[in-house]
mmCIF file of C-alpha atoms and ligand atoms in Angstrom:
data_model
loop_
_atom_site.group_PDB
_atom_site.id
_atom_site.type_symbol
_atom_site.label_atom_id
_atom_site.label_comp_id
_atom_site.label_asym_id
_atom_site.label_seq_id
_atom_site.Cartn_x
_atom_site.Cartn_y
_atom_site.Cartn_z
ATOM 1 C CA MET A 1 -70.434 49.381 2.920
ATOM 2 C CA PRO A 2 -70.461 52.616 4.974
ATOM 3 C CA GLY A 3 -68.773 55.472 3.202
ATOM 4 C CA GLY A 4 -68.966 53.702 -0.167
ATOM 5 C CA PHE A 5 -65.869 53.054 -2.247
ATOM 6 C CA ASN A 6 -62.690 54.718 -3.246
ATOM 7 C CA MET A 7 -61.557 54.109 -6.777
ATOM 8 C CA GLU A 8 -57.989 53.928 -7.934
ATOM 9 C CA VAL A 9 -56.838 53.699 -11.541
ATOM 10 C CA LEU A 10 -55.097 50.379 -12.088
ATOM 11 C CA ILE A 11 -54.718 50.324 -15.879
ATOM 12 C CA ALA A 12 -55.072 53.622 -17.699
ATOM 13 C CA GLN A 13 -56.984 54.079 -20.940
ATOM 14 C CA GLN A 14 -53.844 54.579 -23.038
ATOM 15 C CA VAL A 15 -52.211 51.432 -21.667
ATOM 16 C CA ILE A 16 -55.356 49.428 -22.469
ATOM 17 C CA GLU A 17 -55.500 50.886 -25.975
ATOM 18 C CA ASP A 18 -51.862 49.990 -26.704
ATOM 19 C CA ARG A 19 -52.246 46.432 -25.403
ATOM 20 C CA VAL A 20 -55.472 45.823 -27.347
ATOM 21 C CA ARG A 21 -53.734 46.975 -30.532
ATOM 22 C CA GLU A 22 -50.912 44.490 -29.871
ATOM 23 C CA LEU A 23 -53.375 41.656 -29.263
ATOM 24 C CA GLY A 24 -55.183 42.475 -32.509
ATOM 25 C CA GLY A 25 -51.877 42.257 -34.362
ATOM 26 C CA VAL A 26 -50.927 38.898 -32.874
ATOM 27 C CA ILE A 27 -54.379 37.421 -33.547
ATOM 28 C CA SER A 28 -54.269 38.685 -37.139
ATOM 29 C CA ASP A 29 -50.934 36.938 -37.689
ATOM 30 C CA ASP A 30 -52.084 33.709 -36.044
ATOM 31 C CA PHE A 31 -55.383 33.431 -37.942
ATOM 32 C CA ARG A 32 -54.413 34.723 -41.380
ATOM 33 C CA GLY A 33 -56.322 32.820 -44.074
ATOM 34 C CA ARG A 34 -58.657 31.076 -41.589
ATOM 35 C CA GLU A 35 -61.537 33.565 -41.109
ATOM 36 C CA PRO A 36 -62.224 32.967 -37.402
ATOM 37 C CA VAL A 37 -65.517 33.657 -35.642
ATOM 38 C CA VAL A 38 -64.848 36.143 -32.841
ATOM 39 C CA VAL A 39 -67.393 35.642 -30.049
ATOM 40 C CA GLY A 40 -67.790 38.230 -27.291
ATOM 41 C CA ILE A 41 -69.055 37.097 -23.891
ATOM 42 C CA LEU A 42 -71.711 39.609 -22.813
ATOM 43 C CA ASN A 43 -71.909 41.993 -21.057
ATOM 44 C CA GLY A 44 -68.444 42.630 -19.728
ATOM 45 C CA ALA A 45 -66.507 42.123 -22.946
ATOM 46 C CA VAL A 46 -68.370 44.736 -25.019
ATOM 47 C CA PHE A 47 -65.756 47.481 -25.160
ATOM 48 C CA PHE A 48 -62.809 45.085 -25.294
ATOM 49 C CA PHE A 49 -64.523 43.173 -28.103
ATOM 50 C CA ALA A 50 -65.310 46.326 -30.100
ATOM 51 C CA ASP A 51 -61.754 47.641 -29.797
ATOM 52 C CA LEU A 52 -60.138 44.265 -30.408
ATOM 53 C CA VAL A 53 -62.003 43.380 -33.621
ATOM 54 C CA ARG A 54 -61.182 46.811 -35.052
ATOM 55 C CA ASN A 55 -57.499 46.062 -34.448
ATOM 56 C CA ILE A 56 -57.726 42.728 -36.247
ATOM 57 C CA THR A 57 -56.663 43.207 -39.839
ATOM 58 C CA ILE A 58 -57.959 39.952 -41.339
ATOM 59 C CA PRO A 59 -61.583 39.060 -42.202
ATOM 60 C CA VAL A 60 -63.547 37.729 -39.220
ATOM 61 C CA ARG A 61 -67.156 36.954 -38.432
ATOM 62 C CA MET A 62 -68.614 38.250 -35.156
ATOM 63 C CA ASP A 63 -71.218 37.060 -32.691
ATOM 64 C CA PHE A 64 -72.024 37.161 -28.981
ATOM 65 C CA ILE A 65 -72.902 34.759 -26.214
ATOM 66 C CA ARG A 66 -74.166 35.359 -22.703
ATOM 67 C CA ALA A 67 -73.621 32.906 -19.885
ATOM 68 C CA ARG A 68 -74.192 32.697 -16.163
ATOM 69 C CA SER A 69 -72.004 30.331 -14.188
ATOM 70 C CA TYR A 70 -73.338 28.387 -11.236
ATOM 71 C CA GLY A 71 -70.471 26.047 -10.496
ATOM 72 C CA SER A 72 -69.834 24.631 -7.067
ATOM 73 C CA ALA A 73 -67.069 22.571 -5.533
ATOM 74 C CA MET A 74 -69.186 19.447 -5.966
ATOM 75 C CA GLU A 75 -69.569 19.855 -9.701
ATOM 76 C CA SER A 76 -67.097 19.511 -12.474
ATOM 77 C CA CYS A 77 -65.858 22.752 -13.936
ATOM 78 C CA GLY A 78 -67.931 24.464 -16.498
ATOM 79 C CA LYS A 79 -71.592 24.379 -15.442
ATOM 80 C CA VAL A 80 -73.272 27.464 -16.836
ATOM 81 C CA ASP A 81 -76.594 28.621 -18.190
ATOM 82 C CA ILE A 82 -76.284 29.964 -21.691
ATOM 83 C CA THR A 83 -78.831 32.780 -21.625
ATOM 84 C CA LYS A 84 -78.062 33.983 -25.158
ATOM 85 C CA ASP A 85 -76.411 31.616 -27.586
ATOM 86 C CA ILE A 86 -74.211 32.134 -30.631
ATOM 87 C CA GLU A 87 -76.505 32.431 -33.643
ATOM 88 C CA ILE A 88 -74.200 32.195 -36.637
ATOM 89 C CA PRO A 89 -72.922 28.762 -37.684
ATOM 90 C CA VAL A 90 -69.493 27.973 -36.253
ATOM 91 C CA GLU A 91 -69.236 24.353 -37.374
ATOM 92 C CA GLY A 92 -65.803 23.690 -38.812
ATOM 93 C CA SER A 93 -64.564 27.212 -38.013
ATOM 94 C CA PRO A 94 -62.002 28.398 -35.524
ATOM 95 C CA VAL A 95 -63.619 30.430 -32.735
ATOM 96 C CA ILE A 96 -61.946 33.102 -30.620
ATOM 97 C CA LEU A 97 -63.796 33.751 -27.363
ATOM 98 C CA VAL A 98 -63.392 37.271 -26.015
ATOM 99 C CA GLU A 99 -63.905 37.628 -22.259
ATOM 100 C CA ASP A 100 -63.441 40.547 -19.884
ATOM 101 C CA ILE A 101 -61.934 38.715 -16.926
ATOM 102 C CA VAL A 102 -61.121 35.133 -16.029
ATOM 103 C CA ASP A 103 -61.609 34.745 -12.282
ATOM 104 C CA SER A 104 -62.682 31.253 -11.108
ATOM 105 C CA GLY A 105 -62.485 30.156 -14.736
ATOM 106 C CA LEU A 106 -65.956 28.566 -14.653
ATOM 107 C CA THR A 107 -67.495 30.792 -17.297
ATOM 108 C CA VAL A 108 -64.749 30.446 -19.860
ATOM 109 C CA ALA A 109 -64.315 26.720 -19.283
ATOM 110 C CA ALA A 110 -68.018 26.116 -19.859
ATOM 111 C CA VAL A 111 -68.278 28.382 -22.872
ATOM 112 C CA VAL A 112 -65.262 26.714 -24.506
ATOM 113 C CA GLU A 113 -66.937 23.350 -23.990
ATOM 114 C CA HIS A 114 -70.183 24.676 -25.456
ATOM 115 C CA VAL A 115 -68.428 26.125 -28.505
ATOM 116 C CA MET A 116 -66.719 22.798 -29.157
ATOM 117 C CA GLU A 117 -70.106 21.047 -28.879
ATOM 118 C CA LEU A 118 -71.367 23.401 -31.586
ATOM 119 C CA GLY A 119 -68.721 21.865 -33.828
ATOM 120 C CA ALA A 120 -66.067 24.580 -33.945
ATOM 121 C CA SER A 121 -62.744 23.306 -35.263
ATOM 122 C CA ASN A 122 -61.030 24.816 -32.228
ATOM 123 C CA CYS A 123 -61.695 27.446 -29.588
ATOM 124 C CA SER A 124 -59.100 29.988 -28.483
ATOM 125 C CA VAL A 125 -59.538 32.328 -25.537
ATOM 126 C CA CYS A 126 -58.673 36.006 -25.532
ATOM 127 C CA ALA A 127 -59.122 37.577 -22.088
ATOM 128 C CA LEU A 128 -58.504 41.172 -21.122
ATOM 129 C CA ILE A 129 -57.722 40.313 -17.488
ATOM 130 C CA ASP A 130 -56.430 37.196 -15.798
ATOM 131 C CA LYS A 131 -57.157 37.144 -12.059
ATOM 132 C CA LYS A 132 -55.509 33.883 -11.070
ATOM 133 C CA GLU A 133 -55.947 33.915 -7.305
ATOM 134 C CA ARG A 134 -59.447 32.434 -7.222
ATOM 135 C CA ARG A 135 -59.018 30.033 -10.133
ATOM 136 C CA GLN A 136 -61.002 26.781 -9.743
ATOM 137 C CA CYS A 137 -60.852 25.514 -13.305
ATOM 138 C CA ASP A 138 -57.773 25.133 -15.353
ATOM 139 C CA VAL A 139 -58.387 27.284 -18.419
ATOM 140 C CA GLN A 140 -55.957 28.076 -21.149
ATOM 141 C CA ILE A 141 -55.809 31.766 -22.024
ATOM 142 C CA ASP A 142 -54.251 32.034 -25.473
ATOM 143 C CA TYR A 143 -54.251 35.828 -25.708
ATOM 144 C CA LEU A 144 -54.051 37.882 -22.528
ATOM 145 C CA GLY A 145 -54.265 41.620 -21.926
ATOM 146 C CA PHE A 146 -53.152 41.916 -18.321
ATOM 147 C CA ALA A 147 -52.623 39.736 -15.259
ATOM 148 C CA VAL A 148 -53.798 41.254 -11.981
ATOM 149 C CA GLY A 149 -53.691 40.152 -8.337
ATOM 150 C CA SER A 150 -56.689 39.994 -6.038
ATOM 151 C CA GLY A 151 -59.126 42.888 -5.624
ATOM 152 C CA PHE A 152 -62.309 43.838 -7.390
ATOM 153 C CA ILE A 153 -61.887 45.830 -10.561
ATOM 154 C CA VAL A 154 -64.306 47.879 -12.639
ATOM 155 C CA GLY A 155 -64.329 49.907 -15.830
ATOM 156 C CA TYR A 156 -63.791 49.229 -19.546
ATOM 157 C CA GLY A 157 -66.806 46.909 -19.432
ATOM 158 C CA LEU A 158 -66.256 45.469 -15.961
ATOM 159 C CA ASP A 159 -69.018 46.210 -13.485
ATOM 160 C CA TYR A 160 -69.908 46.217 -9.842
ATOM 161 C CA ASN A 161 -73.671 45.552 -9.676
ATOM 162 C CA GLU A 162 -73.982 46.806 -13.272
ATOM 163 C CA LYS A 163 -72.287 50.088 -12.369
ATOM 164 C CA TYR A 164 -69.021 51.586 -13.640
ATOM 165 C CA ARG A 165 -68.857 49.667 -16.927
ATOM 166 C CA TYR A 166 -68.546 52.941 -18.835
ATOM 167 C CA LEU A 167 -65.290 54.066 -17.176
ATOM 168 C CA ARG A 168 -62.435 54.383 -19.665
ATOM 169 C CA ASP A 169 -59.750 53.256 -17.231
ATOM 170 C CA ILE A 170 -59.698 49.986 -15.320
ATOM 171 C CA CYS A 171 -59.961 50.833 -11.621
ATOM 172 C CA VAL A 172 -59.743 48.972 -8.323
ATOM 173 C CA LEU A 173 -62.663 49.405 -5.961
ATOM 174 C CA LYS A 174 -61.522 49.889 -2.402
ATOM 175 C CA PRO A 175 -63.744 50.141 0.662
ATOM 176 C CA GLY A 176 -64.141 53.803 1.682
ATOM 177 C CA GLU A 177 -63.433 55.356 5.074
HETATM 178 P P1 IMP B 1 -65.450 33.421 -13.571
HETATM 179 O O1 IMP B 1 -65.403 33.344 -12.069
HETATM 180 O O2 IMP B 1 -64.096 33.223 -14.177
HETATM 181 O O3 IMP B 1 -66.489 32.497 -14.130
HETATM 182 O O4 IMP B 1 -65.893 34.885 -13.950
HETATM 183 C C1 IMP B 1 -67.234 35.198 -14.003
HETATM 184 C C2 IMP B 1 -67.475 36.657 -14.208
HETATM 185 O O5 IMP B 1 -67.300 37.301 -12.963
HETATM 186 C C3 IMP B 1 -66.584 37.410 -15.153
HETATM 187 O O6 IMP B 1 -66.943 37.255 -16.496
HETATM 188 C C4 IMP B 1 -66.861 38.821 -14.695
HETATM 189 O O7 IMP B 1 -68.037 39.314 -15.305
HETATM 190 C C5 IMP B 1 -67.093 38.649 -13.204
HETATM 191 N N1 IMP B 1 -65.926 39.102 -12.414
HETATM 192 C C6 IMP B 1 -64.986 38.369 -11.791
HETATM 193 N N2 IMP B 1 -64.086 39.145 -11.165
HETATM 194 C C7 IMP B 1 -64.479 40.422 -11.408
HETATM 195 C C8 IMP B 1 -63.945 41.720 -11.050
HETATM 196 O O8 IMP B 1 -62.915 41.887 -10.373
HETATM 197 N N3 IMP B 1 -64.651 42.798 -11.495
HETATM 198 C C9 IMP B 1 -65.771 42.698 -12.250
HETATM 199 N N4 IMP B 1 -66.285 41.520 -12.613
HETATM 200 C C10 IMP B 1 -65.653 40.391 -12.193
HETATM 201 MG MG1 MG B 2 -68.212 38.531 -17.789
#
């Protein structure tokens, strides 16, 4: 794109921090006595995951999964390649999936299905961002950070071509002049 991008802060660092603390509190209350497995979806969820688990005040186990969605209109929701699987046993345990952003919903829908196939007792979804406009699959988000409209966002783990993940604020990328 000629002229590159302009970037505008959409959700500031402090706002993110406060919301993640709240989510940690709610999850702690909901899962007290159940020792859930908290599973981060790589790469985008890294910072959200790290901040969230440190705001959870009950014992949890942690692991990561990496998935690439390749859904199309002709396929049912939830076709993905798992390129790095969960490695700790989740059979019989509640799992909390931690995702950066739910856009079409393909990734989360497929990963939930996969987690249930691994024998988890149930699978909750905690997403930092819900971007509903392009949703193709009906996914239930149990714990949500923020709902946003359209637009491409970066920062706090979210990337554009692997760039900008390190930004502390969540920003909207806008085409430059
Ligand atoms: P899905 O369409 O819900 O399967 O989302 C797939 C992935 O697309 C997400 O996990 C993000 O990594 C990426 N994604 C979707 N929208 C955005 C965005 O606005 N910024 C950065 N990444 C995005
Ligand atoms: Mg992602």
